[in-house]
Short mmCIF file of C-alpha atoms in Angstrom, two decimals:
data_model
loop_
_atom_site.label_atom_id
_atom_site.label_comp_id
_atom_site.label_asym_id
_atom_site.label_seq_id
_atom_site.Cartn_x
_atom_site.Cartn_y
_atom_site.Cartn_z
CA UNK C 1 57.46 50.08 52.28
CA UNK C 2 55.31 52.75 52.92
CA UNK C 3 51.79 52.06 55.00
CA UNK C 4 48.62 52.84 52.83
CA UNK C 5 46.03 54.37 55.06
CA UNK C 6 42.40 53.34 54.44
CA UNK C 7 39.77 56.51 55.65
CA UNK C 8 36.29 55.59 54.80
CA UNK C 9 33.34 58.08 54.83
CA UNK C 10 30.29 58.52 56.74
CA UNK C 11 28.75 55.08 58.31
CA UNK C 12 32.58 53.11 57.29
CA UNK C 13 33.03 50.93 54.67
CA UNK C 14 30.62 47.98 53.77
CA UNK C 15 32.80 44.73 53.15
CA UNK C 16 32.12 44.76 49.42
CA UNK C 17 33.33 48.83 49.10
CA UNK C 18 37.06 48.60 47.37
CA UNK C 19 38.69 50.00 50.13
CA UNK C 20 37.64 46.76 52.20
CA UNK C 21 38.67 44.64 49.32
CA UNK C 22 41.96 46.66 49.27
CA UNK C 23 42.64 46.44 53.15
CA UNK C 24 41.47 42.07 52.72
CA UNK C 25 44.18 42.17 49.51
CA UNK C 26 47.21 43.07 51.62
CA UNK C 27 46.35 43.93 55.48
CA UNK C 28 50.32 44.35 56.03
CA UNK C 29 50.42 47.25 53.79
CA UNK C 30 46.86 48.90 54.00
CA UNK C 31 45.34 49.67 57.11
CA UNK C 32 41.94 51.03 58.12
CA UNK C 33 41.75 54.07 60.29
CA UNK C 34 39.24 53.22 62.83
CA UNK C 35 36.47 55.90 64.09
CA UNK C 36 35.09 55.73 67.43
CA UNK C 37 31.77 56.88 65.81
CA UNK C 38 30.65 56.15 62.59
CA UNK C 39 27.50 56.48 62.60
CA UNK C 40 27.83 59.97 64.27
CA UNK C 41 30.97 61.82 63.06
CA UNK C 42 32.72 64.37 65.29
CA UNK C 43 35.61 66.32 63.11
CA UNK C 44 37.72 66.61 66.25
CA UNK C 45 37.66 62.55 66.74
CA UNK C 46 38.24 61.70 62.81
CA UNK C 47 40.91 64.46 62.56
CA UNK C 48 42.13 63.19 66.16
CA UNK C 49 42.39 58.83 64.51
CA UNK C 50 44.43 60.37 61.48
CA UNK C 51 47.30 61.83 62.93
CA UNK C 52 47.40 59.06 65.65
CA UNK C 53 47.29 56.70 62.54
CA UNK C 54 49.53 58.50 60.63
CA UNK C 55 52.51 59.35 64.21
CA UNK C 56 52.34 55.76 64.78
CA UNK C 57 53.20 54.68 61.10
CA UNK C 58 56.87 53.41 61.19
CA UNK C 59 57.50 55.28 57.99
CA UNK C 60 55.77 57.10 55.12
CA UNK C 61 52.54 56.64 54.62
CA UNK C 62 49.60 56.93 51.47
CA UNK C 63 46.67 58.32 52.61
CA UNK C 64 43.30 56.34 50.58
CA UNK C 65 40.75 58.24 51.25
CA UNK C 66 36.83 58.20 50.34
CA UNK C 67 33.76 60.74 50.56
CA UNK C 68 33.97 62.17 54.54
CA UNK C 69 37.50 60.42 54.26
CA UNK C 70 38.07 62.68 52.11
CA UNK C 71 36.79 65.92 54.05
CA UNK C 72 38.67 64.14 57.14
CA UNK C 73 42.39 64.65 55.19
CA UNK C 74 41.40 68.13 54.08
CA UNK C 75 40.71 69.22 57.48
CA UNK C 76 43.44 67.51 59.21
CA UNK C 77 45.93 68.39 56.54
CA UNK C 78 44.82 72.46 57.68
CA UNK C 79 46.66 71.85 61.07
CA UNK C 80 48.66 68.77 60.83
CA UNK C 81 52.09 69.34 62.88
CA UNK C 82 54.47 69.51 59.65
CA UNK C 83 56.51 66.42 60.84
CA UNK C 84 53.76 64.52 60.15
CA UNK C 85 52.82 65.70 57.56
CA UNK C 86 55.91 65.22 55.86
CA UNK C 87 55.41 61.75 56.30
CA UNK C 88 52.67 61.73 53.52
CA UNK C 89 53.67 60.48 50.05
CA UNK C 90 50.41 61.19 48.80
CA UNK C 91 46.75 61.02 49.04
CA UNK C 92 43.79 59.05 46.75
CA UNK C 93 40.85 61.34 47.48
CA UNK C 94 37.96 59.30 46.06
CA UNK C 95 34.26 60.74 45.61
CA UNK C 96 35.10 63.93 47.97
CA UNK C 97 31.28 64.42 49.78
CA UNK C 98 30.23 68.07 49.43
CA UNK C 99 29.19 68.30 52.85
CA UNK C 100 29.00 72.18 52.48
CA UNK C 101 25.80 71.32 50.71
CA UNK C 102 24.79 67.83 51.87
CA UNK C 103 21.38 68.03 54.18
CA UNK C 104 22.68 65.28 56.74
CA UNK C 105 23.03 66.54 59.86
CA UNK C 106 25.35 64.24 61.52
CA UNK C 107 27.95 65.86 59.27
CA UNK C 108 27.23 69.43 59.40
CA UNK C 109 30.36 69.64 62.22
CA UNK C 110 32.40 69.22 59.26
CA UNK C 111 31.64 72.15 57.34
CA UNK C 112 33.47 74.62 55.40
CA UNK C 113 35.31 71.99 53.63
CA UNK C 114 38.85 73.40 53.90
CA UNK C 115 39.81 74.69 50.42
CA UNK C 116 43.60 75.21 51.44
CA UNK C 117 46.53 73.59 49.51
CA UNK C 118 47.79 69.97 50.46
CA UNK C 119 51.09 69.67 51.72
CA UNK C 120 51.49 66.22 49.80
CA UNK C 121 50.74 65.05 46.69
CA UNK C 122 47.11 64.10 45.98
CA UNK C 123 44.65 62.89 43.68
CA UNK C 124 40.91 63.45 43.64
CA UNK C 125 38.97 61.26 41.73
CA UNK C 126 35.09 61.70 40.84
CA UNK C 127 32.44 60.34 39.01
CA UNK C 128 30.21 62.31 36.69
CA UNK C 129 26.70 60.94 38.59
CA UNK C 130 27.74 61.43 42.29
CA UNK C 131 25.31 62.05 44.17
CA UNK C 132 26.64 63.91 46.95
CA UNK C 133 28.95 65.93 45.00
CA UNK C 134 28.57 67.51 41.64
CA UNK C 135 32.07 67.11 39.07
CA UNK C 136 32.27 70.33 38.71
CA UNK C 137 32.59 70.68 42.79
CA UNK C 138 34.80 67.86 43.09
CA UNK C 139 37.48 69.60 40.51
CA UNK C 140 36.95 72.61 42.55
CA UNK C 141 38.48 70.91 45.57
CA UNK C 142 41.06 69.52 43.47
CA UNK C 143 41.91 72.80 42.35
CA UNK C 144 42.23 74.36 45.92
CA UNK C 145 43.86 71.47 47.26
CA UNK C 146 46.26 71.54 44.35
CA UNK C 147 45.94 68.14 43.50
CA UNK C 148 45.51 66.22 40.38
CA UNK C 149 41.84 65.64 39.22
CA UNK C 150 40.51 62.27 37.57
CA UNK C 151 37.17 62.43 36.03
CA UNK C 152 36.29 58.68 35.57
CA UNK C 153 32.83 59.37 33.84
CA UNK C 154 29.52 57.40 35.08
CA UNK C 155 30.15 55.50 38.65
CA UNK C 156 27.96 57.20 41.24
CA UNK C 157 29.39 58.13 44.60
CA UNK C 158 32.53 55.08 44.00
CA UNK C 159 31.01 53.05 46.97
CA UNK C 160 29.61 49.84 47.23
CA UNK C 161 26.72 50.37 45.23
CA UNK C 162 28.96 51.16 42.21
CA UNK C 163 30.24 47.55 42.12
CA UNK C 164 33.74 48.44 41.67
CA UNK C 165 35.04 45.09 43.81
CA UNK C 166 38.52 45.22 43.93
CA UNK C 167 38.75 48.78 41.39
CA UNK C 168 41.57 47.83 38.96
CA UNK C 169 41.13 51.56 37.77
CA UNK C 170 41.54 52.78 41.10
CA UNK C 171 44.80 50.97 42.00
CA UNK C 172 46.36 52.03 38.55
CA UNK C 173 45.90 55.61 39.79
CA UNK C 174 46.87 55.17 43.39
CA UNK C 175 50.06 53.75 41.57
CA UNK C 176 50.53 56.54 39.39
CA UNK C 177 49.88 58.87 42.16
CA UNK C 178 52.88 56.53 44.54
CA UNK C 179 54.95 56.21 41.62
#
């Protein structure tokens, strides 16, 4: 069974976000990445929790990523050693932030958003209304990072204030992206 690795963005995931309700669901199977900081994101640290996260999986392992999450794969996917990742089956890359253009200055360490290919499989889903990242952007990255792009209409930036709870839509496409 592979280990499903839960990266939330910028200031972590509220308890009603669908990444919480996923990790509560099954906490054998889906784990969250901790940040030392998440209120003040350094790349090097969130880059730094991945790979530990993903060298001390016993086996393969899903990456479920959302909004800096998101960024956080891209950039650590640029230099991950290629044993690890090799380990990746794949990667849910919800509401990617555009932090090349977001005004927040805790995150401007993460900028240029790395617009190389994936070495894994991946997913990026969007909304239509996000507000930190326009459709059109968000298929961009998909593009770049050669991944598969799901445009899932009106839902904002897919956090808590969307009022997904538990995302049924969500898990159908992390299991078509697994499958």
């Amino acid at each position: 069974m592979s280990t499903h690795l839960i990266l939330p963005g910028y200031q972590n995931s509220e308890a009603e976000h669908w990444q919480s309700f996923w990790e509560r669901s099954d906490p054998a199977r889906f784990r969250r990445v901790e940040q030392a900081d998440w209120d003040q994101p350094l790349l090097p640290d969130w880059v730094g929790a991945l790979d530990r996260a993903v060298a001390d999986a016993d086996g393969p392992v899903v990456l479920v990523a959302h909004s800096l999450g998101c960024t956080t794969v891209a950039h650590w996917a640029a230099g991950a050693r290629p044993e690890l990742a090799a380990k990746v089956l794949g990667a849910l890359l919800v509401a990617p932030a555009d932090i090349d253009t977001a005004e927040v200055p805790e995150l401007v360490n993460f900028r240029p958003v790395p617009l190389a290919a994936l070495p894994f499989r991946a997913t990026v889903v969007a909304s239509t209304d996000d507000p930190w990242c326009t459709a059109d952007r968000a298929r961009a990255f998909a593009d770049a990072w050669g991944a598969t792009f799901a445009d899932i209409g009106r839902g904002g930036h897919l956090n808590t204030a969307s009022a997904l709870g538990d995302w049924p839509q969500g898990r159908a496409l992390l299991a078509e992206l697994t499958a």
